[in-house]
mmCIF file of C-alpha atoms and ligand atoms in Angstrom:
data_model
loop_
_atom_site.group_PDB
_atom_site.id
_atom_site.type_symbol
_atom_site.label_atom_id
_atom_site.label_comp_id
_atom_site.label_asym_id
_atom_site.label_seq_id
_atom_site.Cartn_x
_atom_site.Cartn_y
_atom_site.Cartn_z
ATOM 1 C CA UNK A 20 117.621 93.336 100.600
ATOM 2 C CA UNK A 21 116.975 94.240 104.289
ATOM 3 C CA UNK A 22 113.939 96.194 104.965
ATOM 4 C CA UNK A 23 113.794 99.089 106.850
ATOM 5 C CA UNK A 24 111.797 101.300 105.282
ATOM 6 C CA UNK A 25 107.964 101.922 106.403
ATOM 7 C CA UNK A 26 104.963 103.454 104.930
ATOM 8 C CA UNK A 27 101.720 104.079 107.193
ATOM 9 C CA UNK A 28 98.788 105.719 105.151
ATOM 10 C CA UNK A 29 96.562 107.833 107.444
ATOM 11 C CA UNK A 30 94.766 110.284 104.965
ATOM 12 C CA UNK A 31 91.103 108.394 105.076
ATOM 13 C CA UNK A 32 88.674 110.633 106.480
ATOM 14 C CA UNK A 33 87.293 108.280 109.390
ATOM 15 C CA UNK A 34 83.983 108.275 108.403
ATOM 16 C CA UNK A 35 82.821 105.222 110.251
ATOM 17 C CA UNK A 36 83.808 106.971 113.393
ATOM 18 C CA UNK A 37 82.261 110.118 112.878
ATOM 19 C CA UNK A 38 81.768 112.721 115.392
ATOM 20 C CA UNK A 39 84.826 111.317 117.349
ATOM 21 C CA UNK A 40 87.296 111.490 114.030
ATOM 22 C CA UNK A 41 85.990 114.693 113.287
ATOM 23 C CA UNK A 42 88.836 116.783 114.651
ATOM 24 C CA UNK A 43 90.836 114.265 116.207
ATOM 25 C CA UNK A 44 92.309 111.669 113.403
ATOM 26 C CA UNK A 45 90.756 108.284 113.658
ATOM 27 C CA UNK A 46 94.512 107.177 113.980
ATOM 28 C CA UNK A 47 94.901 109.124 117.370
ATOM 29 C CA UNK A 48 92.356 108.084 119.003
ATOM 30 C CA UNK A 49 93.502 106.376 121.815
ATOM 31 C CA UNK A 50 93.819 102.569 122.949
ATOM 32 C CA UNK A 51 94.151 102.531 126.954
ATOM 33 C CA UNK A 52 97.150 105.302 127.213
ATOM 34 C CA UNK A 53 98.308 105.512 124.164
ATOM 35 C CA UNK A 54 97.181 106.799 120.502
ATOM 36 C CA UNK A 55 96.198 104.307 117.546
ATOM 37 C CA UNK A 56 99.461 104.916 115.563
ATOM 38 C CA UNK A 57 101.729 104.920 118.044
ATOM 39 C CA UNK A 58 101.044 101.044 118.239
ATOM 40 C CA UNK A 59 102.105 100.682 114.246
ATOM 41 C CA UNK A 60 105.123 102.841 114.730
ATOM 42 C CA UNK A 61 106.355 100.901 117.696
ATOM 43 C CA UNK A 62 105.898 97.481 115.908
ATOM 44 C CA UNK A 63 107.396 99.243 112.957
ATOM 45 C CA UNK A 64 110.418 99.715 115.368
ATOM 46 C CA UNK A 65 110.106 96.227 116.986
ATOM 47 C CA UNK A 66 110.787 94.807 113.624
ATOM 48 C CA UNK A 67 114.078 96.652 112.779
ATOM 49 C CA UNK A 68 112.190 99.716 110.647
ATOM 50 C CA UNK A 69 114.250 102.338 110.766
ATOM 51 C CA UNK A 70 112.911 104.926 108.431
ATOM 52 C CA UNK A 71 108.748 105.841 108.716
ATOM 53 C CA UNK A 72 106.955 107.859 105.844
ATOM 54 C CA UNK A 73 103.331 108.594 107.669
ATOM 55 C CA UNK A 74 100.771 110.166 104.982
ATOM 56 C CA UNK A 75 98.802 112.459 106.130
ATOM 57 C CA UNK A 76 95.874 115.031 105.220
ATOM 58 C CA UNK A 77 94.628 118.632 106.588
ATOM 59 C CA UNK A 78 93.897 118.225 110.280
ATOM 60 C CA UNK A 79 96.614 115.343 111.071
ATOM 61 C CA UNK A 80 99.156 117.898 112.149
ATOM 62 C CA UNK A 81 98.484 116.605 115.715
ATOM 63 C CA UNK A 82 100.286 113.096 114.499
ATOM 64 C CA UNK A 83 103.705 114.766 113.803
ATOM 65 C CA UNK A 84 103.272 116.781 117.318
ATOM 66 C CA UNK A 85 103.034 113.262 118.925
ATOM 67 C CA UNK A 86 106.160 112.116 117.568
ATOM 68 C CA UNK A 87 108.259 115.121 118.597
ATOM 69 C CA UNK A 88 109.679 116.586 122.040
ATOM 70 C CA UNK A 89 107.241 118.008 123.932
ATOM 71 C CA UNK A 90 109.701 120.297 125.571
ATOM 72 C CA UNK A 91 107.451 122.176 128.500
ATOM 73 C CA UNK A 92 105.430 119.105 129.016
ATOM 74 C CA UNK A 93 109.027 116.910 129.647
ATOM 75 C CA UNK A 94 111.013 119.704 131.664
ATOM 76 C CA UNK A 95 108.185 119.410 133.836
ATOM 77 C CA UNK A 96 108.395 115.782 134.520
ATOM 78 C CA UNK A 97 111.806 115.405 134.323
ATOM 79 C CA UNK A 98 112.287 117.934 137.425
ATOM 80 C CA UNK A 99 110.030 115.518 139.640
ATOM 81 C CA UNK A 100 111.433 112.681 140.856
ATOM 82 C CA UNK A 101 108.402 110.618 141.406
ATOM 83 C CA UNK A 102 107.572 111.436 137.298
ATOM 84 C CA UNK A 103 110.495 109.875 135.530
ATOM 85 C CA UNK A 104 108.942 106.914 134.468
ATOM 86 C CA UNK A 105 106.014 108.958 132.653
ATOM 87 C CA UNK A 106 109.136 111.408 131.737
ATOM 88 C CA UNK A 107 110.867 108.265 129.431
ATOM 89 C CA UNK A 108 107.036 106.988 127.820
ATOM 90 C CA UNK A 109 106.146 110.726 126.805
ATOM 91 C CA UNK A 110 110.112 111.216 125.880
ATOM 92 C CA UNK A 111 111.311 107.733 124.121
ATOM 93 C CA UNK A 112 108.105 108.180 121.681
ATOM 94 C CA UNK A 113 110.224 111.129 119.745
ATOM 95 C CA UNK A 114 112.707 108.523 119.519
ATOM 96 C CA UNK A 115 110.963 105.123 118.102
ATOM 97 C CA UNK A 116 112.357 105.679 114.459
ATOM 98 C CA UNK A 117 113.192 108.459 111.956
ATOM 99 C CA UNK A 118 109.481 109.976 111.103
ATOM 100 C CA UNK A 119 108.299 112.283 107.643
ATOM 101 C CA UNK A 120 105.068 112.397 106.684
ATOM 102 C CA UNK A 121 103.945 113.603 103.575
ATOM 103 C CA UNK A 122 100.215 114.859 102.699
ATOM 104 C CA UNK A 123 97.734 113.023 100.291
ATOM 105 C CA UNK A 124 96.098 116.310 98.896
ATOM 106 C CA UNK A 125 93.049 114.570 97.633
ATOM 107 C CA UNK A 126 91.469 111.901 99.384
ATOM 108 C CA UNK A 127 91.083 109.763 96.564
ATOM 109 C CA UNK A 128 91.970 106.159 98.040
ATOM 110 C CA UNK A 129 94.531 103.683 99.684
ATOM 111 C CA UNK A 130 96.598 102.789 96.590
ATOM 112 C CA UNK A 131 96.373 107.102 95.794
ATOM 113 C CA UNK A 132 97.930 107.298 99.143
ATOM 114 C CA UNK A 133 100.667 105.210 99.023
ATOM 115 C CA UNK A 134 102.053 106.618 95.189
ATOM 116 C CA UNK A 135 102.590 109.673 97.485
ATOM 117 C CA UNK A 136 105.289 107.585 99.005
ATOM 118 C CA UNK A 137 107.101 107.032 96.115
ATOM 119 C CA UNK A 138 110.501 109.199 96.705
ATOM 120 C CA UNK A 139 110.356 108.350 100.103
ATOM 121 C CA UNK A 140 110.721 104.363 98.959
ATOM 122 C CA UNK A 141 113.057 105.152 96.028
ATOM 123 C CA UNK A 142 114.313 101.232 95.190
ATOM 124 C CA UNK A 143 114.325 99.408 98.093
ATOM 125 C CA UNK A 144 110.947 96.636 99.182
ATOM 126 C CA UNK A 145 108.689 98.384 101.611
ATOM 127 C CA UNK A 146 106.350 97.690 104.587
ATOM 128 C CA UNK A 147 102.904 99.351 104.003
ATOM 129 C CA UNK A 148 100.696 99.714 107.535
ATOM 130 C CA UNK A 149 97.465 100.865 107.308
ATOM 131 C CA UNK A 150 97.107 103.473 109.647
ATOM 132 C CA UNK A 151 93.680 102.523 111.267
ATOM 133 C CA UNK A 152 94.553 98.377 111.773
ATOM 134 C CA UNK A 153 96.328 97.586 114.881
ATOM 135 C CA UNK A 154 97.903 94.461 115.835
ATOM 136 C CA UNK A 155 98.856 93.265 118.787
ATOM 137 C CA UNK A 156 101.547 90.629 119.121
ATOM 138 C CA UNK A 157 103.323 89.635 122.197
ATOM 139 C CA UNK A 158 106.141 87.603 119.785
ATOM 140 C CA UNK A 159 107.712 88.693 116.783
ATOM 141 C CA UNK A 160 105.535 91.999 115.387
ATOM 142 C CA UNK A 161 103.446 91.061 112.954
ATOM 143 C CA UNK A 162 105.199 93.326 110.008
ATOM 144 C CA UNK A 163 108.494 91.240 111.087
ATOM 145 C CA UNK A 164 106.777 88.319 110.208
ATOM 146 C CA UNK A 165 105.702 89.163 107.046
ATOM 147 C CA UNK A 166 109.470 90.795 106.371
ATOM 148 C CA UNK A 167 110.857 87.404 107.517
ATOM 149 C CA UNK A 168 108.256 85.407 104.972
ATOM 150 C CA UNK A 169 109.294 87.906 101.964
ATOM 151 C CA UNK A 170 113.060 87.522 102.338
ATOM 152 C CA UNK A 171 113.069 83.966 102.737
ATOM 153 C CA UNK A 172 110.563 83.289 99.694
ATOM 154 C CA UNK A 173 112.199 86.319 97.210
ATOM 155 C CA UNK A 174 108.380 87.491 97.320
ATOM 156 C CA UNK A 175 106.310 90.068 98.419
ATOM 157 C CA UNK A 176 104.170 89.644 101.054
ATOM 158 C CA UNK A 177 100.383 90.114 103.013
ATOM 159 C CA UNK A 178 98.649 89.939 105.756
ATOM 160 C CA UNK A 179 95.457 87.386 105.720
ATOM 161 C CA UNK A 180 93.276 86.026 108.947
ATOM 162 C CA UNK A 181 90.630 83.689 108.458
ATOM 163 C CA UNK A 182 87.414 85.644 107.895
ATOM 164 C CA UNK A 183 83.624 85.191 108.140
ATOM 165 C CA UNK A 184 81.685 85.152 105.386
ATOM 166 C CA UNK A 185 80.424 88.414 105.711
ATOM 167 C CA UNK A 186 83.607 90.139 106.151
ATOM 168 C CA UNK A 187 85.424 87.982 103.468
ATOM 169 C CA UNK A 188 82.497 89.504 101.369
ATOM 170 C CA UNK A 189 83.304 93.284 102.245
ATOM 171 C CA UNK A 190 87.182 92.733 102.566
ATOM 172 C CA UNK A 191 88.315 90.129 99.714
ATOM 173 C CA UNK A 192 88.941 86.710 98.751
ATOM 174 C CA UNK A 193 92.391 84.696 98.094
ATOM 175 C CA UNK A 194 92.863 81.748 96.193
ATOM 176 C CA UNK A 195 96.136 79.837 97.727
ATOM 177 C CA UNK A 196 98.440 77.064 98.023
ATOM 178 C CA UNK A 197 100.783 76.025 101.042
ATOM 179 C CA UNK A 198 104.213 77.228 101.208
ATOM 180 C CA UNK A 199 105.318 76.363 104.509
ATOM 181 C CA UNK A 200 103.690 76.363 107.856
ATOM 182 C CA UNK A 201 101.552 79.235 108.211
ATOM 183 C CA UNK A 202 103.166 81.220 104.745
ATOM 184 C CA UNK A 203 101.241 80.552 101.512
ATOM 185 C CA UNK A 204 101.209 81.197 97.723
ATOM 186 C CA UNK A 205 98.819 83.173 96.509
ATOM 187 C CA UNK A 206 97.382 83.321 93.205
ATOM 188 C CA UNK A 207 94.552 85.312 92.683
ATOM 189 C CA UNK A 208 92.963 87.731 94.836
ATOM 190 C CA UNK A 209 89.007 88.635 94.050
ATOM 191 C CA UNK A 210 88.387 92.110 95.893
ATOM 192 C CA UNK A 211 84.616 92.213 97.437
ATOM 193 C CA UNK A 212 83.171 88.479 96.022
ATOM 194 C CA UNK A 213 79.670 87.458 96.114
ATOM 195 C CA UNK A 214 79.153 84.427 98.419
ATOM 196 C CA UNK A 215 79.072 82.008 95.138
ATOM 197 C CA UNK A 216 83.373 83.897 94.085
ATOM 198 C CA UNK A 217 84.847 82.877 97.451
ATOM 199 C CA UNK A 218 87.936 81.055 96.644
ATOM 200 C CA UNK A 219 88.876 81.011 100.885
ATOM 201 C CA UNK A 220 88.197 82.801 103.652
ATOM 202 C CA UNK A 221 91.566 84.275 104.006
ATOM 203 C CA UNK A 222 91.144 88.326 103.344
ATOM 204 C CA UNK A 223 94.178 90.749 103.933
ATOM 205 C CA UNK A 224 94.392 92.917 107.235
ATOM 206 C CA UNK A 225 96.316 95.945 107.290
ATOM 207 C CA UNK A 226 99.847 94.752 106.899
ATOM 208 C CA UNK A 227 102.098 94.031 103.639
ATOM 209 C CA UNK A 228 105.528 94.081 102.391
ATOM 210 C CA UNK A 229 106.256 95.271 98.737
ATOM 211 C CA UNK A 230 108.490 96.323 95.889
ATOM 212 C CA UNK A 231 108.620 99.611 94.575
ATOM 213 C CA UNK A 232 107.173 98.380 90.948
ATOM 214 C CA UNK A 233 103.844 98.678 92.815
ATOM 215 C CA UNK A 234 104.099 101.781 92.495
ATOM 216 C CA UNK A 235 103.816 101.409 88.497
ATOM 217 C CA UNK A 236 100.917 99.358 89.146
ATOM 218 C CA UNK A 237 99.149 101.616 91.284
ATOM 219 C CA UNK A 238 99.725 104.287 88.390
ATOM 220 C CA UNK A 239 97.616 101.352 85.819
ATOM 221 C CA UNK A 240 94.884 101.388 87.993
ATOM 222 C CA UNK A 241 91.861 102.868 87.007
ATOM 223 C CA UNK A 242 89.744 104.609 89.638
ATOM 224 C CA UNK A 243 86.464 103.091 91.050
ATOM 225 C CA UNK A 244 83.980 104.662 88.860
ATOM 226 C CA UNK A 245 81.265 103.984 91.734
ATOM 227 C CA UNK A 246 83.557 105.572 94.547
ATOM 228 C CA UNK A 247 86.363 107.789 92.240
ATOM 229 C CA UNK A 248 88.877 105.806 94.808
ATOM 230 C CA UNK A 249 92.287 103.977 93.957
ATOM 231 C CA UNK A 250 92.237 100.742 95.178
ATOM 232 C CA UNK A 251 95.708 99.205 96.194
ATOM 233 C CA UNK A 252 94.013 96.188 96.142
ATOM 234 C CA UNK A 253 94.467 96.248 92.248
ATOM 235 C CA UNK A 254 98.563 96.017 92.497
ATOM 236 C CA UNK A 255 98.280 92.865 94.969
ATOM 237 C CA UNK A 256 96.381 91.415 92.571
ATOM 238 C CA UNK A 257 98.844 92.161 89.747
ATOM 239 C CA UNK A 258 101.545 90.396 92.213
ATOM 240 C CA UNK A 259 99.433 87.272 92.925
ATOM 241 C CA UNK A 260 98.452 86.922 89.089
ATOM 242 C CA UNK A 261 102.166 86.956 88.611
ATOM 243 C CA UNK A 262 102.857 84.336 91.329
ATOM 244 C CA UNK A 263 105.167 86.983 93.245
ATOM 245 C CA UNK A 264 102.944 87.485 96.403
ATOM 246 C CA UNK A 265 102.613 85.445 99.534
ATOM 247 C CA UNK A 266 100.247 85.555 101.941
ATOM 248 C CA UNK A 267 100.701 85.050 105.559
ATOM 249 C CA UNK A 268 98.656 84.015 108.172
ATOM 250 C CA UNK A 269 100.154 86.062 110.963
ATOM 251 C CA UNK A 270 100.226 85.526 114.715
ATOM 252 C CA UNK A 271 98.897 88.430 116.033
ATOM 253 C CA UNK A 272 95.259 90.085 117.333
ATOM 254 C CA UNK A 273 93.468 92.576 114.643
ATOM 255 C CA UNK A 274 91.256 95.385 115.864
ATOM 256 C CA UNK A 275 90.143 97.553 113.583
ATOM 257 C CA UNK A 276 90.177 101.155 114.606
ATOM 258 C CA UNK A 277 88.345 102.701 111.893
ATOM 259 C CA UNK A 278 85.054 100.889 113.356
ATOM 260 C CA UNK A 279 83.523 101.155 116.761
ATOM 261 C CA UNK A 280 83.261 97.506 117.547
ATOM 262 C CA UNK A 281 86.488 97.351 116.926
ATOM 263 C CA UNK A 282 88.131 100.631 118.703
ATOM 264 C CA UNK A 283 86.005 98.946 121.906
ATOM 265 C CA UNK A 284 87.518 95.465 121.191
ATOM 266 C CA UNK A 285 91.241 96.751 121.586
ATOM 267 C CA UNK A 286 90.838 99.148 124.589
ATOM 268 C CA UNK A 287 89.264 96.163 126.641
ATOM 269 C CA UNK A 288 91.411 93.678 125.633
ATOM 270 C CA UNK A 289 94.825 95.341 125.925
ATOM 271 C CA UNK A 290 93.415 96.943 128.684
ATOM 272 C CA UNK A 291 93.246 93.217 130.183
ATOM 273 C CA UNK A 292 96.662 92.995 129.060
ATOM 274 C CA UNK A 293 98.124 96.312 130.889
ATOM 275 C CA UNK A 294 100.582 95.985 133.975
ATOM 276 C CA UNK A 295 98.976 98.897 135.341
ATOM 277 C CA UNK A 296 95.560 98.496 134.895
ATOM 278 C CA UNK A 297 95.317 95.173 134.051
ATOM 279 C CA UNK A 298 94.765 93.223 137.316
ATOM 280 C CA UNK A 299 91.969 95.714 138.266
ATOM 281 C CA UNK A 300 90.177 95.537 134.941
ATOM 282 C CA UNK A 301 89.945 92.453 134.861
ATOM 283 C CA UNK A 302 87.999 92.679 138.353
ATOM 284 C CA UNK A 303 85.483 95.060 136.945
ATOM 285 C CA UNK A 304 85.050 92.940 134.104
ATOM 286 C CA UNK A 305 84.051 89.867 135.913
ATOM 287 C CA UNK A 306 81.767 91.843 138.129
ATOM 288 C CA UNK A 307 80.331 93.788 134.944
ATOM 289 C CA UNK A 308 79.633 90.634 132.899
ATOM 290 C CA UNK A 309 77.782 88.643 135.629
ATOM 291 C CA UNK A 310 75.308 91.506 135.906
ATOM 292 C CA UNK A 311 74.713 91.370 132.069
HETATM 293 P P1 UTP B 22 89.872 103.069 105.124
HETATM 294 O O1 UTP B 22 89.032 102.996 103.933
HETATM 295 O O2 UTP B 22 89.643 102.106 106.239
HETATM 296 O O3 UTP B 22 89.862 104.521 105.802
HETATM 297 O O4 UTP B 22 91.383 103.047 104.653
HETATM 298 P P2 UTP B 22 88.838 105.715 105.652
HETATM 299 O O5 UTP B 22 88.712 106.144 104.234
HETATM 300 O O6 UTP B 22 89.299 106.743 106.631
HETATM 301 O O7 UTP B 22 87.518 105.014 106.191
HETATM 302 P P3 UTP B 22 86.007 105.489 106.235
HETATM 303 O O8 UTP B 22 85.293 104.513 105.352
HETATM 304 O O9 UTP B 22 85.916 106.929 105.788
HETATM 305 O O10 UTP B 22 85.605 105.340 107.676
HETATM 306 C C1 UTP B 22 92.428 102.258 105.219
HETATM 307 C C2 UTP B 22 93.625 103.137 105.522
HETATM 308 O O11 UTP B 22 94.005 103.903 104.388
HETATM 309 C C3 UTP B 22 94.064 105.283 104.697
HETATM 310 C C4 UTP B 22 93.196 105.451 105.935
HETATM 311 O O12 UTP B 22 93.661 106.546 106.715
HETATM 312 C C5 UTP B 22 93.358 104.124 106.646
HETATM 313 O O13 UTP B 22 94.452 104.141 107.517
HETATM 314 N N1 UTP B 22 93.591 106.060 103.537
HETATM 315 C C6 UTP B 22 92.394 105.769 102.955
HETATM 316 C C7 UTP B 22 94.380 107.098 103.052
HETATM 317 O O14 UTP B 22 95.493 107.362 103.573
HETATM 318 N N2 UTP B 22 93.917 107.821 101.988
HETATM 319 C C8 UTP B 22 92.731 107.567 101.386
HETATM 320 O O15 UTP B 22 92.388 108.281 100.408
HETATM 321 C C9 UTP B 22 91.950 106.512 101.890
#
């Protein structure tokens, strides 16, 4: 079945970017000239998505006035001639795919998050994007790739990278056999290991394609006694265990935008990338890092 459905949870409450997320949501913070999320909903688009369920919380209004007309702002643009280029970027955003959003009224976890999507999905596979991990990729968007994987192989699908050992140990641990190319099997999936559990230093990032029995799954899983949280984490592993979940090693740069290594790591580097801005930042780096 095609996909073309989309679910981005942004309900977390940012802590690890506290004071910036405090009244601005992590997710729209902004990467050169353009918010976090507006990233995930273009490669959502890039990748045939048609239909985008974003879950939100108290405070994320500002999201769904991002994705709308901003009527005085455009009329204003579109009367000057030498604006209509910044007319069509503030205008076409309205336009990238159908949009609802939905609020998680307790933050109570990722996989509590996404069972708010449930109606939304009704029986079709789904694409879940977590709302704070962007992904830059300059060939086929990363969610595409994981799409293509999952209808080719019947399966559901993730997103891994190769990890360090320290971040496999805070992220998770998959244990895997080759499929094809850069698509694998995956067969068990050990959330936070010690060092001596690590089974490979693959660990999921942000992106995965599923079927709407997670959503039973999710609904087994106990909460965290520790944190109170739903894991999702729980219904991947229910898919590996049940040899119905691939993993795949996507082409495609990771920053993490709900830490501030990583909010740093994608404005400079897609910064580099920019045709504006590019040429010139890349002049004030060079300068910058030979007086380091
Ligand atoms: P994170 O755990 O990275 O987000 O969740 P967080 O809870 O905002 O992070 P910190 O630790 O407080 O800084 C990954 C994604 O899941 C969403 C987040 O918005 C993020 O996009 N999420 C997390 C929810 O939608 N609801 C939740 O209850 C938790």
């Amino acid at each position: 079945m095609k996909i073309t459905k989309a679910v981005i949870p942004a309900a977390g409450l940012g802590t690890r970017v506290l004071p910036a997320s405090k009244s601005v949501p992590k997710e729209m913070l902004n990467i050169v000239d353009k918010p976090a999320i507006q990233y995930l909903v273009e490669e959502c688009a890039a990748a045939g998505i048609t239909d985008i369920l974003i879950i939100t919380n108290r405070g994320k209004g500002v999201i769904e006035d991002h994705f709308d007309y901003a009527f005085e702002l455009e009329e204003n643009l579109r009367k000057s001639p030498a604006k209509q280029a910044l007319y069509e970027a503030v205008h076409s955003v309205a336009d990238l795919a159908n949009l609802y959003y939905i609020r998680q009224k307790e933050t109570k976890g990722l996989g509590h998050a996404i069972l708010a999507a449930e109606s939304f999905v009704g029986n079709e596979p789904f694409a879940v994007l977590y709302g704070d991990d962007i992904i830059y990729s300059e060939g086929r968007p990363v969610i595409g790739q994981l799409i293509d994987a999952s209808e080719k192989y019947g399966k559901c699908a993730c997103g891994v990278k190769t990890c360090t050992t320290e971040q496999v140990m805070k992220y998770c641990t998959l244990d895997v056999t080759p499929a094809e190319g850069n698509i694998y099997h995956v067969h068990k999936i050990i959330e936070k290991p010690a060092r001596e559990q690590i089974l490979s230093h693959f660990s999921i990032l942000g992106r995965n394609v599923v079927t709407p029995d997670v959503f039973d799954m999710i609904r087994n899983t106990a909460p965290d006694p520790r944190t109170g949280e739903v894991y999702f984490s729980e219904a991947l592993s229910t898919l590996a265990e049940n040899d119905r979940l691939l993993a795949v090693d996507f082409i495609g740069d990771r920053y993490d935008m709900g830490d501030k290594l990583g909010i740093l790591q994608a404005n400079v580097e897609i910064a580099l990338k920019h045709p504006e801005i590019g040429a010139t930042f890349r002049t004030y780096i060079k300068e910058l890092a030979g007086k380091l």
